């Protein structure tokens, strides 16, 4: 998977315990408008693509989510999920370039943003096709706490 760019407010939300990487529910949405890592803080700040043809306005739930140390005493923590995918059905899924991850659990702020991935160019998912975002063994991101 391409690099996940973390939104600036994500770390603040972690520090204020508004986001819990171990227990919260996370979702992914698609947009064709470039996210602003400094200014965007919640899902409502993102111009999401139109719902329909296999795409829901709430995006897809991330499955297999974990926040765990990569090995006992290593001090490297990984936020991981299963691959993320959409299948177009009944027509194409609208033009998009970015995948945005948000936390669906908190209510204040509602739906804080985590990060986004830039595909590099805009595209549609043709009717009957599936687009999968490969998360990979390194997960969505890692935090290295070693000195």
Tab-separated table of C-alpha atoms in Angstrom:
chain	number	residue	atom	x	y	z
A	1	UNK	CA	0.000	0.000	0.000
A	2	UNK	CA	1.144	3.524	-0.664
A	3	UNK	CA	2.114	5.614	2.340
A	4	UNK	CA	-0.640	6.658	4.731
A	5	UNK	CA	-0.380	10.402	5.398
A	6	UNK	CA	-1.599	11.117	8.926
A	7	UNK	CA	-3.821	14.151	9.537
A	8	UNK	CA	-2.241	16.695	11.906
A	9	UNK	CA	-5.079	16.488	14.457
A	10	UNK	CA	-4.844	12.685	14.636
A	11	UNK	CA	-1.995	12.814	17.172
A	12	UNK	CA	-3.861	15.351	19.314
A	13	UNK	CA	-6.922	13.098	19.315
A	14	UNK	CA	-4.733	10.172	20.393
A	15	UNK	CA	-3.163	12.223	23.179
A	16	UNK	CA	-6.555	13.382	24.424
A	17	UNK	CA	-7.855	9.770	24.382
A	18	UNK	CA	-10.541	10.614	21.822
A	19	UNK	CA	-9.213	7.847	19.547
A	20	UNK	CA	-8.472	4.367	20.885
A	21	UNK	CA	-6.552	2.307	18.320
A	22	UNK	CA	-7.249	-0.901	20.292
A	23	UNK	CA	-11.030	-0.720	20.653
A	24	UNK	CA	-12.584	1.852	18.277
A	25	UNK	CA	-14.250	1.074	14.927
A	26	UNK	CA	-12.542	2.483	11.840
A	27	UNK	CA	-13.925	3.037	8.338
A	28	UNK	CA	-12.543	4.008	4.927
A	29	UNK	CA	-14.141	6.377	2.413
A	30	UNK	CA	-13.198	7.561	-1.079
A	31	UNK	CA	-12.795	11.112	-2.361
A	32	UNK	CA	-11.544	12.786	-5.512
A	33	UNK	CA	-10.698	16.029	-3.664
A	34	UNK	CA	-7.246	16.282	-2.115
A	35	UNK	CA	-7.429	16.040	1.678
A	36	UNK	CA	-5.733	18.847	3.608
A	37	UNK	CA	-3.679	17.192	6.366
A	38	UNK	CA	-3.397	20.471	8.287
A	39	UNK	CA	-6.989	21.728	8.008
A	40	UNK	CA	-9.204	18.627	7.833
A	41	UNK	CA	-10.013	17.090	11.211
A	42	UNK	CA	-13.291	15.108	10.862
A	43	UNK	CA	-15.086	13.100	8.151
A	44	UNK	CA	-17.473	16.020	7.497
A	45	UNK	CA	-14.464	18.008	6.201
A	46	UNK	CA	-13.958	15.502	3.359
A	47	UNK	CA	-15.819	15.789	0.033
A	48	UNK	CA	-16.774	12.154	-0.333
A	49	UNK	CA	-17.732	10.593	-3.673
A	50	UNK	CA	-21.431	9.971	-4.373
A	51	UNK	CA	-22.964	6.842	-2.888
A	52	UNK	CA	-24.208	4.159	-5.247
A	53	UNK	CA	-23.218	1.136	-7.323
A	54	UNK	CA	-21.567	-0.650	-4.407
A	55	UNK	CA	-20.304	2.427	-2.561
A	56	UNK	CA	-21.934	3.564	0.689
A	57	UNK	CA	-21.687	7.123	2.064
A	58	UNK	CA	-20.261	5.708	5.281
A	59	UNK	CA	-17.572	3.817	3.366
A	60	UNK	CA	-16.492	0.353	4.471
A	61	UNK	CA	-15.661	-0.894	7.927
A	62	UNK	CA	-12.047	-1.890	8.439
A	63	UNK	CA	-11.772	-5.507	9.514
A	64	UNK	CA	-8.966	-7.282	11.276
A	65	UNK	CA	-7.960	-4.065	13.016
A	66	UNK	CA	-5.205	-4.356	15.603
A	67	UNK	CA	-2.821	-2.109	17.507
A	68	UNK	CA	-0.023	-4.287	18.768
A	69	UNK	CA	3.678	-4.368	19.425
A	70	UNK	CA	5.515	-6.117	16.584
A	71	UNK	CA	7.403	-8.272	19.093
A	72	UNK	CA	7.681	-8.412	22.874
A	73	UNK	CA	9.865	-5.592	24.129
A	74	UNK	CA	10.741	-4.239	20.655
A	75	UNK	CA	9.004	-0.884	21.174
A	76	UNK	CA	7.607	-0.811	17.635
A	77	UNK	CA	3.817	-0.613	17.484
A	78	UNK	CA	1.772	-1.343	14.354
A	79	UNK	CA	-1.786	-0.296	13.410
A	80	UNK	CA	-3.002	-3.006	11.051
A	81	UNK	CA	-6.172	-3.954	9.196
A	82	UNK	CA	-7.175	-6.389	6.494
A	83	UNK	CA	-7.075	-5.149	2.895
A	84	UNK	CA	-9.800	-2.635	2.009
A	85	UNK	CA	-11.938	-3.141	-1.103
A	86	UNK	CA	-15.032	-2.074	-3.004
A	87	UNK	CA	-16.851	-3.913	-5.807
A	88	UNK	CA	-18.887	-1.921	-8.316
A	89	UNK	CA	-22.360	-3.317	-8.926
A	90	UNK	CA	-25.087	-1.837	-11.136
A	91	UNK	CA	-22.697	0.730	-12.604
A	92	UNK	CA	-19.279	2.222	-11.889
A	93	UNK	CA	-18.142	3.594	-8.554
A	94	UNK	CA	-17.484	7.323	-9.004
A	95	UNK	CA	-14.145	8.883	-9.858
A	96	UNK	CA	-11.802	8.916	-6.866
A	97	UNK	CA	-8.124	9.286	-6.080
A	98	UNK	CA	-7.849	9.189	-2.287
A	99	UNK	CA	-8.772	6.662	0.392
A	100	UNK	CA	-9.438	8.292	3.787
A	101	UNK	CA	-9.478	6.436	7.129
A	102	UNK	CA	-11.584	7.783	9.988
A	103	UNK	CA	-12.605	6.654	13.477
A	104	UNK	CA	-16.339	5.922	13.586
A	105	UNK	CA	-16.545	5.586	17.385
A	106	UNK	CA	-16.075	9.042	18.992
A	107	UNK	CA	-18.983	11.484	19.155
A	108	UNK	CA	-16.942	14.525	20.183
A	109	UNK	CA	-15.429	15.142	17.778
A	110	UNK	CA	-17.596	12.972	15.556
A	111	UNK	CA	-15.665	10.808	13.092
A	112	UNK	CA	-12.118	12.151	13.586
A	113	UNK	CA	-9.773	11.569	10.662
A	114	UNK	CA	-6.749	9.276	10.887
A	115	UNK	CA	-5.000	9.473	7.523
A	116	UNK	CA	-5.259	9.164	3.754
A	117	UNK	CA	-3.607	7.449	0.810
A	118	UNK	CA	-3.109	9.080	-2.600
A	119	UNK	CA	-3.459	6.638	-5.545
A	120	UNK	CA	-1.510	9.084	-7.708
A	121	UNK	CA	-4.302	9.553	-10.266
A	122	UNK	CA	-8.083	9.587	-10.431
A	123	UNK	CA	-9.971	6.509	-11.592
A	124	UNK	CA	-13.358	4.788	-11.461
A	125	UNK	CA	-14.174	1.209	-10.525
A	126	UNK	CA	-15.962	-0.257	-13.546
A	127	UNK	CA	-19.186	-2.205	-13.054
A	128	UNK	CA	-18.354	-5.722	-11.871
A	129	UNK	CA	-14.761	-4.877	-10.945
A	130	UNK	CA	-13.178	-4.733	-7.504
A	131	UNK	CA	-10.532	-2.298	-6.271
A	132	UNK	CA	-8.471	-3.538	-3.352
A	133	UNK	CA	-6.152	-1.364	-1.292
A	134	UNK	CA	-3.405	-3.725	-0.152
A	135	UNK	CA	-2.498	-2.887	3.443
A	136	UNK	CA	0.592	-5.076	3.529
A	137	UNK	CA	2.533	-6.597	6.397
A	138	UNK	CA	3.673	-3.210	7.724
A	139	UNK	CA	0.067	-2.169	8.356
A	140	UNK	CA	-1.396	1.309	8.010
A	141	UNK	CA	1.375	2.858	10.116
A	142	UNK	CA	3.985	2.050	12.750
A	143	UNK	CA	5.243	3.993	15.761
A	144	UNK	CA	8.793	3.300	16.879
A	145	UNK	CA	9.198	4.051	20.598
A	146	UNK	CA	12.810	2.942	20.834
A	147	UNK	CA	15.430	5.531	21.762
